[in-house]
Coordinates of C-alpha atoms in Angstrom, one line a residue:
Chain A
G21 CA 0.2 0.1 0.1
A22 CA 1.1 3.6 -0.2
G23 CA 3.1 4.9 2.5
V24 CA 3.4 8.3 4.1
S25 CA 3.3 11.2 1.6
Q26 CA 4.6 14.8 2.3
S27 CA 3.9 17.9 0.1
P28 CA 5.7 19.8 -1.5
R29 CA 8.9 17.9 -1.6
Y30 CA 11.0 21.1 -1.9
K31 CA 9.8 24.6 -0.8
V32 CA 12.2 27.8 -1.2
T33 CA 10.5 31.1 0.4
K34 CA 11.3 34.5 1.4
R35 CA 12.0 35.4 4.9
G36 CA 8.9 36.8 6.4
Q37 CA 6.6 34.3 4.3
D38 CA 4.2 31.9 5.5
V39 CA 4.7 28.4 4.6
A40 CA 2.3 25.1 4.9
L41 CA 3.5 21.8 4.9
R42 CA 1.5 18.7 4.5
C43 CA 1.8 15.3 5.5
D44 CA -0.8 12.3 4.3
P45 CA 0.0 9.4 6.9
I46 CA -0.9 5.6 5.8
S47 CA -4.4 4.8 5.9
G48 CA -5.4 3.5 9.3
H49 CA -2.8 5.0 11.2
V50 CA -3.8 6.9 14.2
S51 CA -0.8 8.5 15.3
L52 CA 1.3 11.1 13.6
Y53 CA 4.3 12.8 14.2
W54 CA 6.5 15.7 12.9
Y55 CA 10.1 15.9 13.1
R56 CA 12.8 18.6 12.0
Q57 CA 16.1 17.5 10.8
A58 CA 19.1 20.1 10.4
L59 CA 21.9 18.9 8.1
G60 CA 24.3 16.4 9.7
Q61 CA 22.0 15.6 12.6
G62 CA 19.2 13.2 13.7
P63 CA 15.5 14.1 13.3
E64 CA 14.3 16.5 16.3
F65 CA 10.8 15.9 17.5
L66 CA 8.4 18.7 17.2
T67 CA 4.8 17.5 17.9
Y68 CA 2.6 14.3 17.9
F69 CA -1.2 13.7 17.5
N70 CA -3.3 10.9 18.3
Y71 CA -6.4 11.0 16.2
E72 CA -7.2 14.6 15.7
A73 CA -6.0 15.6 19.3
Q74 CA -2.4 17.2 19.5
Q75 CA -1.2 15.2 22.5
D76 CA 2.2 16.9 22.8
K77 CA 3.7 20.1 21.1
S78 CA 6.5 20.4 23.5
G79 CA 9.0 20.1 20.5
L80 CA 7.5 23.4 18.8
P81 CA 10.6 25.8 19.0
N82 CA 8.2 28.9 19.4
D83 CA 4.8 30.4 18.6
R84 CA 5.4 30.8 14.8
F85 CA 5.0 27.0 14.4
S86 CA 1.6 25.3 14.7
A87 CA 0.2 22.1 13.5
E88 CA -3.2 20.5 13.1
R89 CA -4.8 17.4 12.0
P90 CA -8.7 18.5 11.6
E91 CA -10.1 15.0 10.8
G92 CA -7.5 12.8 12.3
S93 CA -5.9 12.1 8.9
I94 CA -4.0 14.8 6.8
S95 CA -1.9 17.0 8.8
T96 CA -0.5 20.6 8.3
L97 CA 2.6 22.3 9.8
T98 CA 2.6 25.7 9.4
I99 CA 5.4 28.1 9.7
Q100 CA 4.6 31.6 10.2
R101 CA 7.1 34.7 9.3
T102 CA 9.7 32.0 8.5
E103 CA 13.5 33.0 9.1
Q104 CA 16.6 31.7 7.8
R105 CA 17.0 29.3 10.8
D106 CA 13.9 27.3 9.9
S107 CA 15.8 25.9 7.0
A108 CA 15.6 22.2 7.5
M109 CA 14.2 19.1 6.2
Y110 CA 10.7 18.6 7.7
R111 CA 9.7 14.9 8.3
C112 CA 6.4 13.4 9.1
A113 CA 5.9 9.6 10.5
S114 CA 3.2 7.9 11.3
S115 CA 2.4 4.7 13.3
P116 CA -0.6 2.0 13.6
P117 CA -3.0 1.4 16.6
R118 CA -1.5 -0.3 19.5
G119 CA -1.7 -4.2 19.3
T120 CA -1.7 -4.5 15.5
G121 CA 1.5 -6.2 15.6
T122 CA 4.0 -3.3 14.6
L123 CA 4.4 -1.9 18.1
D124 CA 6.4 1.2 18.4
E125 CA 7.3 1.4 14.6
Q126 CA 6.9 4.8 12.9
F127 CA 6.8 4.9 9.4
F128 CA 8.6 7.8 7.7
G129 CA 7.6 10.0 4.8
P130 CA 10.0 11.5 2.3
G131 CA 10.4 14.9 4.1
T132 CA 10.1 18.4 2.6
R133 CA 13.2 20.4 2.5
L134 CA 12.4 23.9 3.2
T135 CA 14.9 26.7 2.3
V136 CA 14.4 30.2 3.6
L137 CA 16.1 32.9 1.7
Chain B
G174 CA 16.3 14.4 29.6
N175 CA 16.5 11.4 27.5
S176 CA 19.2 11.7 25.0
V177 CA 21.1 9.4 22.5
T178 CA 24.8 9.7 21.5
Q179 CA 26.2 7.8 18.7
M180 CA 30.0 7.6 17.6
E181 CA 30.9 10.5 15.0
G182 CA 31.3 9.4 11.4
P183 CA 32.0 8.9 8.6
V184 CA 33.0 5.1 9.0
T185 CA 34.8 4.0 6.0
L186 CA 35.2 0.1 5.4
S187 CA 36.0 -2.6 2.6
E188 CA 33.4 -4.9 1.4
E189 CA 33.2 -7.8 3.8
A190 CA 34.8 -5.9 6.6
F191 CA 33.0 -6.2 9.9
L192 CA 30.9 -3.3 11.2
T193 CA 30.5 -1.8 14.8
I194 CA 28.4 1.7 15.1
N195 CA 28.4 2.5 18.9
C196 CA 25.4 4.0 20.6
T197 CA 24.6 5.0 24.3
Y198 CA 21.7 6.4 25.7
T199 CA 20.5 8.3 28.9
A200 CA 16.6 7.7 29.7
T201 CA 14.5 7.2 32.8
G202 CA 12.5 4.0 33.1
Y203 CA 12.7 1.4 30.3
P204 CA 12.9 2.8 27.0
S205 CA 12.8 1.1 23.9
L206 CA 15.6 1.2 21.3
F207 CA 15.7 1.5 17.6
W208 CA 18.1 1.6 14.5
Y209 CA 17.0 3.5 11.4
V210 CA 18.6 3.9 8.1
Q211 CA 18.5 6.2 5.6
Y212 CA 19.8 5.3 2.1
P213 CA 20.8 8.1 -0.2
G214 CA 18.1 9.9 -1.5
E215 CA 15.6 8.2 0.3
G216 CA 13.4 8.4 3.7
L217 CA 14.2 7.0 7.1
Q218 CA 13.6 3.3 7.2
L219 CA 13.3 0.9 10.8
L220 CA 16.0 -1.6 10.5
L221 CA 15.9 -3.2 13.8
K222 CA 14.4 -2.6 17.4
A223 CA 14.6 -4.1 21.2
T224 CA 12.1 -3.2 23.8
K225 CA 13.8 -4.8 26.9
A226 CA 17.0 -5.2 28.4
D227 CA 18.9 -8.0 27.0
D228 CA 16.7 -8.1 23.8
K229 CA 18.4 -8.6 20.5
G230 CA 16.9 -6.8 17.4
S231 CA 18.1 -8.3 13.9
N232 CA 17.4 -7.7 10.3
K233 CA 19.5 -7.9 6.9
G234 CA 22.5 -9.2 8.9
F235 CA 22.4 -6.5 11.2
E236 CA 22.2 -7.1 15.0
A237 CA 22.1 -4.7 18.0
T238 CA 21.7 -6.1 21.8
Y239 CA 20.1 -3.7 24.4
R240 CA 22.4 -3.6 27.2
K241 CA 20.8 -1.8 30.2
E242 CA 23.9 -2.3 32.4
T243 CA 25.8 -0.3 29.9
T244 CA 23.0 1.7 28.5
S245 CA 24.2 0.9 24.8
F246 CA 22.6 -0.5 21.9
H247 CA 25.7 -0.9 19.3
L248 CA 24.9 -2.0 15.8
E249 CA 27.1 -4.8 14.5
K250 CA 27.3 -6.5 11.1
G251 CA 29.8 -9.4 10.4
S252 CA 30.3 -8.6 6.6
V253 CA 29.3 -5.4 5.0
Q254 CA 28.2 -4.8 1.4
V255 CA 28.3 -1.7 -0.8
S256 CA 24.6 -1.5 -0.7
D257 CA 25.1 -1.0 3.3
S258 CA 26.2 2.6 2.6
A259 CA 24.0 4.7 4.2
V260 CA 23.4 6.8 7.3
Y261 CA 22.5 5.0 10.5
F262 CA 20.3 6.9 13.3
C263 CA 20.2 5.2 16.7
A264 CA 16.7 6.3 18.5
L265 CA 14.8 5.7 21.7
K266 CA 11.1 5.8 22.9
G267 CA 10.9 7.0 26.4
S268 CA 8.5 4.9 28.9
S269 CA 5.8 7.5 28.3
N270 CA 3.0 7.3 26.1
T271 CA 3.7 10.2 23.6
G272 CA 5.9 7.7 21.3
K273 CA 8.1 10.5 20.4
L274 CA 11.4 9.3 19.2
I275 CA 14.8 10.7 20.4
F276 CA 17.4 10.6 17.7
G277 CA 21.3 10.5 17.7
Q278 CA 23.1 12.5 15.4
G279 CA 23.5 9.6 12.7
T280 CA 26.5 7.7 11.6
T281 CA 27.4 8.0 7.5
L282 CA 28.7 4.5 6.6
Q283 CA 30.7 4.2 3.1
V284 CA 31.5 0.9 2.2
K285 CA 33.9 0.7 -0.7
P286 CA 34.4 -2.6 -3.0

């Protein structure tokens, strides 16, 4: 079946603009995670949803960052008034309900490479 | 807080050489441990995992054993191939229910024929 998809794959924007990054999880996966990965580093947790509820947003760096998952499926990560330091790969992952045989595994999408000029 | 430390790369090996990539962690409680791999141009894929002390995860000839006494989860492979060239990430999931993964910085492996 289809994996996690993200769009756009590449986004170049000017400083001060808002951007919206989309994640489409694997069908039936109830948990959805957003991570940010700087060049040469491991992914860093941003936020987590269980169905439509945002369970943990402790990793969002400041109030310019927000995320939503209104119908418990597709999620959007929005960055307002982008800054050059926001340039990174933004990765989305989803995981199935507990008890379905793949405990703890997160399936990652290809990522969106954001460049802020 | 929870953290993961990996050996710095890049690691360059000849084909059929033995591979070890060190990973140590700091965590409260009983975390689950993972190795993810990122092949060139692709996304992150789960390579193997272990959910309790002394468990051994294995896949594609790679192995890692969850050592609570040394807080380590070192990745090993007896004979690497050129196709194993990738970036390897060690990660942990804490005992809480959020499910978020904490990753190490990644280790680049380059295998030469």
